[in-house]
mmCIF file of C-alpha atoms in Angstrom:
data_model
loop_
_atom_site.group_PDB
_atom_site.id
_atom_site.type_symbol
_atom_site.label_atom_id
_atom_site.label_comp_id
_atom_site.label_asym_id
_atom_site.label_seq_id
_atom_site.Cartn_x
_atom_site.Cartn_y
_atom_site.Cartn_z
ATOM 1 C CA MET E 1 65.554 -35.783 33.352
ATOM 2 C CA ARG E 2 65.633 -38.210 30.258
ATOM 3 C CA LYS E 3 61.756 -37.464 29.584
ATOM 4 C CA PHE E 4 62.614 -33.827 29.707
ATOM 5 C CA LEU E 5 65.237 -33.870 27.142
ATOM 6 C CA PHE E 6 63.117 -36.047 24.755
ATOM 7 C CA ALA E 7 60.282 -33.399 24.836
ATOM 8 C CA LEU E 8 62.865 -30.535 23.858
ATOM 9 C CA LEU E 9 64.389 -32.514 21.193
ATOM 10 C CA ALA E 10 61.033 -33.428 19.706
ATOM 11 C CA ALA E 11 59.776 -29.910 19.905
ATOM 12 C CA PRO E 12 61.587 -28.490 16.849
ATOM 13 C CA LEU E 13 59.964 -31.576 14.787
ATOM 14 C CA LEU E 14 56.556 -30.662 15.895
ATOM 15 C CA PHE E 15 56.991 -26.960 15.038
ATOM 16 C CA GLY E 16 58.479 -27.882 11.869
ATOM 17 C CA ALA E 17 55.522 -29.998 10.726
ATOM 18 C CA CYS E 18 52.910 -27.320 11.658
ATOM 19 C CA SER E 19 54.795 -24.714 9.603
ATOM 20 C CA ASP E 20 54.921 -27.082 6.518
ATOM 21 C CA ASP E 21 50.920 -27.274 6.894
ATOM 22 C CA ASN E 22 50.718 -23.489 6.505
ATOM 23 C CA ASP E 23 53.321 -22.864 3.939
ATOM 24 C CA ASP E 24 52.421 -19.408 2.441
ATOM 25 C CA SER E 25 54.306 -20.121 -0.654
ATOM 26 C CA THR E 26 51.895 -22.837 -1.697
ATOM 27 C CA PRO E 27 49.018 -21.466 -3.684
ATOM 28 C CA THR E 28 45.854 -22.403 -1.823
ATOM 29 C CA LEU E 29 42.016 -22.094 -2.258
ATOM 30 C CA SER E 30 39.425 -21.920 0.364
ATOM 31 C CA PHE E 31 35.867 -20.818 1.251
ATOM 32 C CA ALA E 32 36.145 -17.656 3.636
ATOM 33 C CA LYS E 33 33.455 -19.124 5.791
ATOM 34 C CA PRO E 34 32.572 -22.951 5.992
ATOM 35 C CA VAL E 35 29.136 -22.598 7.310
ATOM 36 C CA LEU E 36 26.259 -19.996 6.514
ATOM 37 C CA ALA E 37 22.667 -19.665 7.038
ATOM 38 C CA LEU E 38 19.852 -18.605 4.418
ATOM 39 C CA SER E 39 16.051 -18.446 4.585
ATOM 40 C CA THR E 40 15.274 -15.503 2.846
ATOM 41 C CA GLY E 41 17.336 -13.037 0.640
ATOM 42 C CA SER E 42 20.927 -13.840 -0.161
ATOM 43 C CA VAL E 43 24.193 -14.780 1.083
ATOM 44 C CA THR E 44 27.724 -14.637 -0.509
ATOM 45 C CA LEU E 45 30.307 -17.268 -0.738
ATOM 46 C CA ASP E 46 33.667 -15.544 -0.606
ATOM 47 C CA LEU E 47 36.951 -17.211 -1.925
ATOM 48 C CA GLN E 48 40.131 -16.704 -0.231
ATOM 49 C CA VAL E 49 43.289 -17.127 -2.045
ATOM 50 C CA SER E 50 46.799 -17.435 -0.482
ATOM 51 C CA GLY E 51 50.337 -18.092 -1.577
ATOM 52 C CA VAL E 52 49.962 -16.150 -4.966
ATOM 53 C CA ASP E 53 49.794 -12.653 -6.171
ATOM 54 C CA LEU E 54 46.755 -12.644 -8.501
ATOM 55 C CA SER E 55 47.959 -9.683 -10.394
ATOM 56 C CA SER E 56 50.962 -11.670 -11.473
ATOM 57 C CA LEU E 57 48.712 -14.425 -13.007
ATOM 58 C CA ALA E 58 49.765 -14.604 -16.761
ATOM 59 C CA SER E 59 46.011 -15.491 -17.670
ATOM 60 C CA PRO E 60 42.884 -15.893 -15.668
ATOM 61 C CA VAL E 61 42.196 -19.046 -13.658
ATOM 62 C CA THR E 62 38.891 -20.615 -13.458
ATOM 63 C CA VAL E 63 37.943 -22.326 -10.196
ATOM 64 C CA PRO E 64 34.747 -24.311 -10.633
ATOM 65 C CA VAL E 65 32.210 -24.866 -7.885
ATOM 66 C CA ALA E 66 29.854 -27.790 -7.617
ATOM 67 C CA PHE E 67 26.571 -27.516 -5.811
ATOM 68 C CA SER E 68 24.797 -30.328 -4.165
ATOM 69 C CA GLY E 69 22.838 -31.151 -1.088
ATOM 70 C CA THR E 70 19.198 -31.698 -0.232
ATOM 71 C CA ALA E 71 17.996 -28.253 -1.694
ATOM 72 C CA VAL E 72 17.240 -28.092 -5.257
ATOM 73 C CA LYS E 73 19.229 -25.421 -7.233
ATOM 74 C CA GLY E 74 16.898 -23.624 -9.794
ATOM 75 C CA SER E 75 13.665 -24.119 -7.776
ATOM 76 C CA GLU E 76 14.714 -23.759 -4.093
ATOM 77 C CA TYR E 77 17.736 -21.478 -4.556
ATOM 78 C CA SER E 78 19.828 -19.732 -7.215
ATOM 79 C CA VAL E 79 23.366 -18.871 -7.834
ATOM 80 C CA SER E 80 24.969 -15.861 -9.577
ATOM 81 C CA ALA E 81 27.688 -18.226 -10.945
ATOM 82 C CA GLU E 82 29.208 -21.694 -10.611
ATOM 83 C CA GLN E 83 32.940 -20.547 -10.779
ATOM 84 C CA PHE E 84 35.353 -17.955 -9.524
ATOM 85 C CA ILE E 85 37.653 -16.198 -11.813
ATOM 86 C CA LEU E 86 41.252 -15.408 -10.406
ATOM 87 C CA GLY E 87 43.121 -12.789 -12.159
ATOM 88 C CA GLY E 88 42.278 -10.796 -15.434
ATOM 89 C CA ASN E 89 39.966 -7.855 -15.893
ATOM 90 C CA ASN E 90 37.031 -9.846 -14.837
ATOM 91 C CA GLN E 91 38.272 -11.224 -11.638
ATOM 92 C CA SER E 92 35.385 -12.433 -9.304
ATOM 93 C CA LEU E 93 35.855 -13.871 -5.895
ATOM 94 C CA SER E 94 32.383 -14.193 -4.780
ATOM 95 C CA ILE E 95 29.231 -15.965 -5.574
ATOM 96 C CA THR E 96 25.800 -14.879 -4.470
ATOM 97 C CA VAL E 97 23.267 -17.590 -3.327
ATOM 98 C CA THR E 98 19.724 -16.476 -3.254
ATOM 99 C CA ALA E 99 16.883 -18.238 -1.584
ATOM 100 C CA LEU E 100 13.856 -19.014 -3.857
ATOM 101 C CA ASP E 101 10.803 -21.329 -2.955
ATOM 102 C CA ASN E 102 11.586 -23.418 0.148
ATOM 103 C CA TYR E 103 8.196 -23.729 2.113
ATOM 104 C CA ASP E 104 8.232 -27.320 3.206
ATOM 105 C CA GLU E 105 11.352 -28.289 5.155
ATOM 106 C CA ALA E 106 14.672 -27.018 6.147
ATOM 107 C CA LYS E 107 17.357 -28.157 3.566
ATOM 108 C CA GLU E 108 21.145 -27.846 3.054
ATOM 109 C CA ILE E 109 23.234 -26.589 0.109
ATOM 110 C CA VAL E 110 26.760 -27.888 -0.152
ATOM 111 C CA ALA E 111 29.356 -25.908 -2.278
ATOM 112 C CA THR E 112 32.641 -27.725 -3.332
ATOM 113 C CA LEU E 113 35.639 -26.371 -4.811
ATOM 114 C CA GLY E 114 36.920 -28.124 -8.014
ATOM 115 C CA SER E 115 40.377 -28.976 -8.487
ATOM 116 C CA VAL E 116 42.755 -26.376 -10.229
ATOM 117 C CA ALA E 117 46.119 -27.081 -11.583
ATOM 118 C CA ASP E 118 49.058 -25.568 -9.457
ATOM 119 C CA PHE E 119 46.671 -24.980 -6.474
ATOM 120 C CA ILE E 120 45.717 -27.144 -3.576
ATOM 121 C CA PRO E 121 42.628 -27.023 -1.347
ATOM 122 C CA GLY E 122 42.658 -25.265 1.895
ATOM 123 C CA LYS E 123 40.862 -26.127 5.147
ATOM 124 C CA ASN E 124 37.581 -24.944 3.852
ATOM 125 C CA ALA E 125 37.256 -26.766 0.466
ATOM 126 C CA THR E 126 33.631 -27.228 1.241
ATOM 127 C CA ALA E 127 30.925 -24.775 2.514
ATOM 128 C CA LYS E 128 27.653 -25.700 3.760
ATOM 129 C CA ILE E 129 24.709 -23.426 3.637
ATOM 130 C CA SER E 130 21.602 -24.239 5.782
ATOM 131 C CA LEU E 131 18.433 -23.268 3.888
ATOM 132 C CA GLY E 132 15.615 -22.505 6.298
ATOM 133 C CA VAL E 133 11.938 -22.964 5.742
ATOM 134 C CA LYS E 134 10.676 -19.714 4.078
ATOM 135 C CA GLY E 135 7.439 -18.252 5.477
ATOM 136 C CA LYS E 136 4.423 -18.050 3.103
ATOM 137 C CA ILE E 137 2.682 -14.656 2.449
ATOM 138 C CA MET E 138 -0.877 -14.107 2.853
ATOM 139 C CA TYR E 139 -2.857 -11.951 0.473
ATOM 140 C CA SER E 140 -6.271 -10.312 0.644
ATOM 141 C CA PHE E 141 -8.205 -7.692 -1.016
ATOM 142 C CA SER E 142 -8.692 -4.696 1.186
ATOM 143 C CA VAL E 143 -12.564 -5.084 0.893
ATOM 144 C CA LYS E 144 -14.956 -7.726 -0.376
ATOM 145 C CA SER E 145 -16.867 -5.289 -2.681
ATOM 146 C CA MET E 146 -16.846 -1.650 -3.713
ATOM 147 C CA THR E 147 -18.645 0.745 -6.041
ATOM 148 C CA MET E 148 -16.365 2.850 -8.226
ATOM 149 C CA GLY E 149 -17.435 6.113 -10.239
ATOM 150 C CA GLU E 150 -15.448 7.042 -13.423
ATOM 151 C CA THR E 151 -12.494 5.244 -12.004
ATOM 152 C CA GLY E 152 -11.805 2.850 -9.127
ATOM 153 C CA SER E 153 -8.623 1.819 -7.303
ATOM 154 C CA VAL E 154 -8.534 -1.706 -6.115
ATOM 155 C CA GLN E 155 -6.062 -2.610 -3.285
ATOM 156 C CA LEU E 156 -4.514 -5.704 -2.468
ATOM 157 C CA ASP E 157 -2.726 -6.146 0.924
ATOM 158 C CA LEU E 158 -0.021 -8.598 1.935
ATOM 159 C CA TYR E 159 0.378 -10.272 5.535
ATOM 160 C CA THR E 160 2.724 -12.613 7.287
ATOM 161 C CA ALA E 161 1.316 -15.930 8.513
ATOM 162 C CA THR E 162 0.823 -14.337 11.959
ATOM 163 C CA GLY E 163 -1.411 -11.571 10.549
ATOM 164 C CA ALA E 164 1.099 -8.672 10.568
ATOM 165 C CA LYS E 165 1.738 -6.726 7.575
ATOM 166 C CA TYR E 166 4.421 -8.166 5.320
ATOM 167 C CA THR E 167 6.921 -5.853 3.792
ATOM 168 C CA ALA E 168 8.088 -6.721 0.420
ATOM 169 C CA GLU E 169 11.828 -7.373 0.142
ATOM 170 C CA GLN E 170 11.714 -6.476 -3.549
ATOM 171 C CA ASP E 171 9.063 -5.522 -6.083
ATOM 172 C CA ILE E 172 6.290 -8.169 -6.224
ATOM 173 C CA VAL E 173 4.190 -8.397 -9.327
ATOM 174 C CA ILE E 174 0.833 -9.948 -9.029
ATOM 175 C CA PRO E 175 -1.314 -10.777 -11.960
ATOM 176 C CA ILE E 176 -4.995 -9.939 -11.873
ATOM 177 C CA GLU E 177 -7.709 -11.980 -13.343
ATOM 178 C CA ILE E 178 -11.352 -11.480 -14.049
ATOM 179 C CA ALA E 179 -13.283 -14.089 -12.264
ATOM 180 C CA GLU E 180 -16.521 -15.886 -12.508
ATOM 181 C CA GLY E 181 -19.495 -13.826 -11.626
ATOM 182 C CA SER E 182 -18.455 -10.832 -13.686
ATOM 183 C CA THR E 183 -21.180 -9.304 -15.847
ATOM 184 C CA ALA E 184 -19.314 -6.180 -17.227
ATOM 185 C CA VAL E 185 -17.249 -6.879 -20.511
ATOM 186 C CA GLU E 186 -13.614 -5.810 -20.618
ATOM 187 C CA ASN E 187 -12.714 -2.992 -23.095
ATOM 188 C CA THR E 188 -16.500 -2.182 -23.450
ATOM 189 C CA ASN E 189 -17.872 -1.657 -20.024
ATOM 190 C CA PHE E 190 -14.438 -1.030 -18.349
ATOM 191 C CA THR E 191 -10.714 -1.102 -19.064
ATOM 192 C CA PHE E 192 -7.960 -1.519 -16.794
ATOM 193 C CA GLU E 193 -5.378 1.464 -16.472
ATOM 194 C CA GLY E 194 -2.082 -0.081 -17.713
ATOM 195 C CA ALA E 195 -1.162 -3.770 -17.404
ATOM 196 C CA LYS E 196 -3.593 -6.350 -15.772
ATOM 197 C CA GLN E 197 -1.394 -6.618 -12.727
ATOM 198 C CA LEU E 198 -0.588 -4.700 -9.356
ATOM 199 C CA VAL E 199 2.762 -4.343 -7.960
ATOM 200 C CA VAL E 200 3.755 -4.300 -4.338
ATOM 201 C CA ALA E 201 6.776 -2.143 -4.316
ATOM 202 C CA GLN E 202 9.909 -2.979 -2.228
ATOM 203 C CA GLY E 203 9.401 -1.734 1.275
ATOM 204 C CA LYS E 204 5.463 -1.618 0.855
ATOM 205 C CA SER E 205 2.769 -3.839 2.161
ATOM 206 C CA SER E 206 0.135 -3.336 -0.697
ATOM 207 C CA GLY E 207 -0.556 -2.387 -4.076
ATOM 208 C CA ALA E 208 -3.339 -1.262 -6.372
ATOM 209 C CA ILE E 209 -4.787 -1.413 -9.731
ATOM 210 C CA THR E 210 -7.043 1.094 -11.400
ATOM 211 C CA LEU E 211 -10.165 0.500 -13.440
ATOM 212 C CA LYS E 212 -11.936 2.879 -15.601
ATOM 213 C CA ALA E 213 -15.763 3.046 -16.522
ATOM 214 C CA GLY E 214 -16.652 2.532 -20.057
ATOM 215 C CA THR E 215 -20.103 2.160 -21.644
ATOM 216 C CA LEU E 216 -22.726 1.694 -19.012
ATOM 217 C CA GLU E 217 -25.239 -0.926 -19.924
ATOM 218 C CA THR E 218 -28.059 -2.326 -17.857
ATOM 219 C CA GLY E 219 -26.890 -5.648 -16.157
ATOM 220 C CA LYS E 220 -23.384 -5.269 -17.367
ATOM 221 C CA ASP E 221 -21.862 -3.320 -14.333
ATOM 222 C CA LYS E 222 -20.151 -5.923 -12.168
ATOM 223 C CA VAL E 223 -16.500 -6.988 -12.315
ATOM 224 C CA VAL E 224 -15.112 -9.709 -10.125
ATOM 225 C CA LEU E 225 -11.460 -9.800 -9.761
ATOM 226 C CA LYS E 226 -9.044 -12.185 -8.396
ATOM 227 C CA THR E 227 -5.379 -12.828 -8.457
ATOM 228 C CA GLY E 228 -3.217 -15.213 -10.317
ATOM 229 C CA LEU E 229 -1.564 -16.585 -7.103
ATOM 230 C CA GLU E 230 -3.978 -19.443 -6.388
ATOM 231 C CA ASN E 231 -1.545 -21.961 -7.387
ATOM 232 C CA ASN E 232 1.698 -20.193 -6.070
ATOM 233 C CA LYS E 233 2.944 -22.187 -3.258
ATOM 234 C CA GLY E 234 4.495 -19.169 -1.659
ATOM 235 C CA PHE E 235 1.194 -17.399 -1.129
ATOM 236 C CA VAL E 236 -1.897 -18.301 0.644
ATOM 237 C CA ARG E 237 -5.482 -17.003 0.666
ATOM 238 C CA GLY E 238 -6.298 -14.223 3.238
ATOM 239 C CA GLN E 239 -9.924 -12.921 4.180
ATOM 240 C CA TYR E 240 -10.786 -11.666 0.562
ATOM 241 C CA ASN E 241 -9.355 -13.573 -2.300
ATOM 242 C CA GLU E 242 -12.005 -11.892 -4.454
ATOM 243 C CA ILE E 243 -13.402 -8.607 -4.849
ATOM 244 C CA ALA E 244 -16.693 -7.553 -6.647
ATOM 245 C CA VAL E 245 -16.520 -4.044 -8.143
ATOM 246 C CA THR E 246 -19.911 -2.363 -9.197
ATOM 247 C CA ILE E 247 -19.357 0.159 -12.089
ATOM 248 C CA PHE E 248 -21.520 3.321 -11.308
ATOM 249 C CA GLY E 249 -19.991 5.647 -13.730
ATOM 250 C CA SER E 250 -20.038 9.458 -13.058
ATOM 251 C CA TYR E 251 -21.747 10.747 -9.982
ATOM 252 C CA PHE E 252 -21.747 14.305 -11.640
ATOM 253 C CA SER E 253 -24.207 13.048 -14.263
ATOM 254 C CA LYS E 254 -26.727 11.655 -11.842
ATOM 255 C CA LEU E 255 -26.988 14.765 -9.402
ATOM 256 C CA GLU E 256 -29.939 16.310 -11.190
ATOM 257 C CA GLY E 257 -32.977 16.414 -8.873
ATOM 258 C CA THR E 258 -34.219 17.640 -5.436
ATOM 259 C CA TRP E 259 -32.451 16.335 -2.350
ATOM 260 C CA LYS E 260 -33.596 16.283 1.327
ATOM 261 C CA MET E 261 -31.430 15.831 4.281
ATOM 262 C CA SER E 262 -31.831 12.317 5.690
ATOM 263 C CA ALA E 263 -32.088 11.613 9.476
ATOM 264 C CA GLU E 264 -29.735 8.840 9.338
ATOM 265 C CA GLY E 265 -25.970 8.540 8.047
ATOM 266 C CA ASN E 266 -24.912 12.131 9.135
ATOM 267 C CA TYR E 267 -21.895 12.951 11.154
ATOM 268 C CA ASP E 268 -22.085 13.526 15.041
ATOM 269 C CA PRO E 269 -21.356 17.229 15.898
ATOM 270 C CA MET E 270 -20.376 16.458 19.505
ATOM 271 C CA GLU E 271 -17.905 13.900 18.280
ATOM 272 C CA TYR E 272 -16.636 16.167 15.661
ATOM 273 C CA ALA E 273 -15.968 18.900 18.238
ATOM 274 C CA ASN E 274 -14.302 16.534 20.720
ATOM 275 C CA LEU E 275 -11.976 15.122 17.902
ATOM 276 C CA ASN E 276 -10.939 18.816 17.071
ATOM 277 C CA GLY E 277 -9.919 19.525 20.637
ATOM 278 C CA SER E 278 -13.250 21.120 21.939
ATOM 279 C CA SER E 279 -14.628 19.868 25.188
ATOM 280 C CA SER E 280 -18.016 20.568 27.004
ATOM 281 C CA GLU E 281 -16.177 20.113 30.433
ATOM 282 C CA TYR E 282 -13.357 22.541 29.794
ATOM 283 C CA ASP E 283 -14.468 25.001 27.121
ATOM 284 C CA LYS E 284 -17.841 26.557 28.186
ATOM 285 C CA PRO E 285 -19.277 28.772 27.022
ATOM 286 C CA THR E 286 -17.067 28.513 23.787
ATOM 287 C CA PHE E 287 -18.223 24.872 23.516
ATOM 288 C CA ASP E 288 -21.970 25.820 23.626
ATOM 289 C CA ALA E 289 -21.265 28.543 20.772
ATOM 290 C CA ASP E 290 -19.451 25.926 18.659
ATOM 291 C CA MET E 291 -22.253 23.351 19.126
ATOM 292 C CA ALA E 292 -24.903 26.092 18.098
ATOM 293 C CA ALA E 293 -23.028 27.093 14.939
ATOM 294 C CA LEU E 294 -22.027 23.394 13.745
ATOM 295 C CA PRO E 295 -24.491 22.237 11.230
ATOM 296 C CA ALA E 296 -26.830 19.688 12.316
ATOM 297 C CA TYR E 297 -29.719 17.705 10.864
ATOM 298 C CA ASN E 298 -32.826 19.695 9.483
ATOM 299 C CA ALA E 299 -35.498 17.900 7.841
ATOM 300 C CA LYS E 300 -36.408 20.930 5.805
ATOM 301 C CA ASP E 301 -33.116 21.361 4.223
ATOM 302 C CA ARG E 302 -33.403 20.918 0.451
ATOM 303 C CA LEU E 303 -30.601 20.971 -2.296
ATOM 304 C CA ILE E 304 -31.842 21.271 -6.040
ATOM 305 C CA PHE E 305 -29.286 20.327 -8.686
ATOM 306 C CA THR E 306 -30.005 21.340 -12.214
ATOM 307 C CA GLU E 307 -28.208 21.783 -15.393
ATOM 308 C CA GLU E 308 -27.828 25.401 -14.437
ATOM 309 C CA GLY E 309 -26.288 24.765 -11.188
ATOM 310 C CA LEU E 310 -27.401 24.448 -7.446
ATOM 311 C CA THR E 311 -30.312 26.007 -5.651
ATOM 312 C CA THR E 312 -30.603 25.629 -2.025
ATOM 313 C CA SER E 313 -33.518 26.072 0.576
ATOM 314 C CA LEU E 314 -32.011 25.696 3.949
ATOM 315 C CA GLU E 315 -32.725 26.237 7.567
ATOM 316 C CA SER E 316 -29.868 24.506 9.296
ATOM 317 C CA THR E 317 -26.420 26.402 9.593
ATOM 318 C CA LEU E 318 -25.528 24.830 6.217
ATOM 319 C CA LYS E 319 -27.025 28.091 4.927
ATOM 320 C CA ASN E 320 -23.913 29.742 6.178
ATOM 321 C CA PHE E 321 -21.976 28.034 3.700
ATOM 322 C CA PHE E 322 -24.232 27.573 0.754
ATOM 323 C CA ARG E 323 -25.796 30.477 -1.033
ATOM 324 C CA GLU E 324 -29.174 30.544 -2.662
ATOM 325 C CA ASN E 325 -27.743 29.816 -6.041
ATOM 326 C CA SER E 326 -24.345 28.541 -7.258
ATOM 327 C CA GLY E 327 -22.745 27.263 -10.521
ATOM 328 C CA ILE E 328 -21.402 23.906 -10.406
ATOM 329 C CA SER E 329 -18.614 22.115 -12.310
ATOM 330 C CA ASN E 330 -17.049 18.588 -12.099
ATOM 331 C CA GLY E 331 -13.841 18.490 -10.061
ATOM 332 C CA GLY E 332 -12.983 15.123 -10.845
ATOM 333 C CA GLU E 333 -12.641 12.158 -8.491
ATOM 334 C CA PHE E 334 -10.876 12.337 -5.319
ATOM 335 C CA THR E 335 -9.906 10.153 -2.350
ATOM 336 C CA LEU E 336 -10.592 11.171 1.290
ATOM 337 C CA TYR E 337 -9.161 9.222 4.260
ATOM 338 C CA SER E 338 -11.054 8.042 7.371
ATOM 339 C CA MET E 339 -10.308 5.745 10.365
ATOM 340 C CA SER E 340 -11.795 2.877 8.619
ATOM 341 C CA GLY E 341 -9.989 3.361 5.212
ATOM 342 C CA LYS E 342 -10.162 5.370 1.811
ATOM 343 C CA ILE E 343 -13.337 7.219 0.734
ATOM 344 C CA PRO E 344 -13.403 7.689 -2.928
ATOM 345 C CA VAL E 345 -15.500 10.834 -3.817
ATOM 346 C CA GLN E 346 -16.613 13.101 -6.659
ATOM 347 C CA LEU E 347 -15.484 16.547 -6.067
ATOM 348 C CA ILE E 348 -18.199 19.312 -7.183
ATOM 349 C CA LEU E 349 -16.617 22.781 -7.441
ATOM 350 C CA LEU E 350 -19.260 25.535 -6.271
ATOM 351 C CA ASP E 351 -18.559 29.093 -7.528
ATOM 352 C CA ASN E 352 -20.755 30.974 -4.987
ATOM 353 C CA VAL E 353 -20.257 29.929 -1.419
ATOM 354 C CA ASN E 354 -18.979 31.384 1.862
ATOM 355 C CA ARG E 355 -15.921 29.599 2.762
ATOM 356 C CA TYR E 356 -15.888 31.049 6.236
ATOM 357 C CA PHE E 357 -19.026 28.895 7.075
ATOM 358 C CA SER E 358 -20.205 32.252 8.920
ATOM 359 C CA ALA E 359 -23.498 34.105 9.314
ATOM 360 C CA ILE E 360 -21.655 37.409 9.559
ATOM 361 C CA GLU E 361 -18.413 37.133 7.665
ATOM 362 C CA GLN E 362 -18.173 36.601 3.935
ATOM 363 C CA SER E 363 -14.975 34.987 2.539
ATOM 364 C CA GLN E 364 -13.394 36.832 -0.431
ATOM 365 C CA ASP E 365 -12.744 33.396 -2.192
ATOM 366 C CA THR E 366 -16.330 32.111 -3.096
ATOM 367 C CA GLU E 367 -15.087 28.957 -4.724
ATOM 368 C CA ALA E 368 -15.077 25.715 -2.815
ATOM 369 C CA TYR E 369 -15.242 22.031 -3.300
ATOM 370 C CA ILE E 370 -17.699 19.550 -1.670
ATOM 371 C CA GLY E 371 -17.268 15.714 -1.930
ATOM 372 C CA VAL E 372 -20.162 13.433 -2.826
ATOM 373 C CA ARG E 373 -20.848 9.707 -3.414
ATOM 374 C CA PHE E 374 -23.835 7.674 -3.700
ATOM 375 C CA LYS E 375 -24.134 5.447 -0.565
ATOM 376 C CA ASP E 376 -23.702 1.788 -1.456
ATOM 377 C CA GLY E 377 -24.310 2.410 -4.999
ATOM 378 C CA ASP E 378 -27.771 3.719 -4.581
ATOM 379 C CA ALA E 379 -28.466 6.728 -6.857
ATOM 380 C CA ASN E 380 -31.209 7.723 -4.427
ATOM 381 C CA LYS E 381 -28.782 8.111 -1.520
ATOM 382 C CA MET E 382 -26.056 10.773 -1.572
ATOM 383 C CA GLU E 383 -23.375 11.274 0.980
ATOM 384 C CA MET E 384 -22.000 14.791 1.054
ATOM 385 C CA TYR E 385 -18.836 15.891 2.524
ATOM 386 C CA PHE E 386 -17.613 19.369 3.403
ATOM 387 C CA ILE E 387 -13.895 19.399 2.920
ATOM 388 C CA ASP E 388 -13.054 22.918 1.733
ATOM 389 C CA PHE E 389 -13.732 25.738 4.135
ATOM 390 C CA ASP E 390 -11.996 28.016 6.764
ATOM 391 C CA SER E 391 -14.493 28.221 9.715
ATOM 392 C CA LYS E 392 -14.921 31.903 11.392
ATOM 393 C CA SER E 393 -18.005 30.846 13.422
ATOM 394 C CA PHE E 394 -17.161 27.411 15.065
ATOM 395 C CA LEU E 395 -14.006 25.579 16.440
ATOM 396 C CA ILE E 396 -12.008 28.685 15.379
ATOM 397 C CA ASP E 397 -8.386 28.032 15.230
ATOM 398 C CA LYS E 398 -8.882 24.303 16.060
ATOM 399 C CA LEU E 399 -9.627 22.961 12.811
ATOM 400 C CA TYR E 400 -7.034 21.689 10.411
ATOM 401 C CA TYR E 401 -6.529 23.929 7.552
ATOM 402 C CA GLU E 402 -4.229 24.438 4.606
ATOM 403 C CA GLU E 403 -4.359 26.922 1.551
ATOM 404 C CA ASN E 404 -4.356 24.137 -1.068
ATOM 405 C CA LYS E 405 -7.844 22.936 -1.892
ATOM 406 C CA PRO E 406 -9.632 20.993 -0.713
ATOM 407 C CA THR E 407 -8.290 22.031 2.647
ATOM 408 C CA ALA E 408 -9.383 18.964 4.733
ATOM 409 C CA GLN E 409 -8.561 15.437 3.324
ATOM 410 C CA TYR E 410 -8.381 13.501 6.573
ATOM 411 C CA TYR E 411 -11.037 12.479 9.228
ATOM 412 C CA PRO E 412 -13.125 13.856 10.916
ATOM 413 C CA TYR E 413 -15.479 15.389 8.255
ATOM 414 C CA ILE E 414 -18.710 17.254 8.409
ATOM 415 C CA SER E 415 -21.035 14.955 6.336
ATOM 416 C CA PHE E 416 -24.634 14.575 5.576
ATOM 417 C CA THR E 417 -26.735 12.021 3.778
ATOM 418 C CA PHE E 418 -29.415 13.300 1.356
ATOM 419 C CA GLU E 419 -32.190 11.264 -0.294
ATOM 420 C CA ARG E 420 -33.551 12.046 -3.502
ATOM 421 C CA GLU E 421 -37.023 13.278 -3.537
ATOM 422 C CA THR E 422 -39.060 11.116 -6.126
ATOM 423 C CA GLU E 423 -42.574 12.914 -5.829
#
């Protein structure tokens, strides 16, 4: 009984002590969260103020914040400010902490509220931010080497350490340098379009820089590019840390001559039909008719380019597209897309063709583009892509088509390789 009475008498004293610790009338400063985590991006330190109406302050009050810990401010993390401002027109109750370069080991940031007259520290006068190890970004040019015409686009890709595509959290500006082994002279044999850098935009995994051909000189046609990331500890080399670009110049100016169809390097009509929804198993006899009408290799096919235009001598069903004579003009450079990547081509505009690719129907519109490029930079081997037609003789209603020219920009393509006749 005496123990019970003692407990009842002591209870008001205990409750009174707790009440004094949480006296709302005492101005108190405290971090909203005592523990945070950060590896990439940013976190926010928020200040909680109690026991005072901030709008009633006669003048702004500065609350200093000291940063310490094993992480190094300025190199491994940055802060938006080192103080809070209470009251006034520029009140600020939050500080942003951003991860920078921390690639070696996990570290800690400690933020401590400084003393302020007429305020007391609350229960979270200190906040700790664990700074995790930041993953390195792998970089690689998309190919080891390439041949460019009048212009060329060089692409760089970013990956995570596991090989997955890295998505940029913000724009990443990557300087580009001319590496050892280049023979072309900048601003003479080639120029960069814009600044000598490429940008991987926020939300993207790759960026590109464009080169333009200048004066062509024998032996001065090679540009080797590398990035300025070699000594950046946040990046590591991928498969191709350099790219060799051969400057070929205008394909259009090198077309003149007689070209014969090559037995190698041509598209497969059967594969083309299957990829466009036609099947020998289900579509007979339509499939047989498609295969008979699809252009196929013929050793006797000839194309003759002159200053006046194009003259043809054809026995394959390419004769259902080309006419014996056609004027030609330079349509500029263009990019096609295949399963293996981008295909830069020179567009040639023909003014006398049959866009229906038909032996019996002639299209009213007789202008169409073809795409050409020289295989592996060899001016005697030309790849030709048929990308601008509306077939009325094969795979009818199965081929992708749109009104804008060229009509087919994506794989699969009807394509042939032609070799220059030198005799």
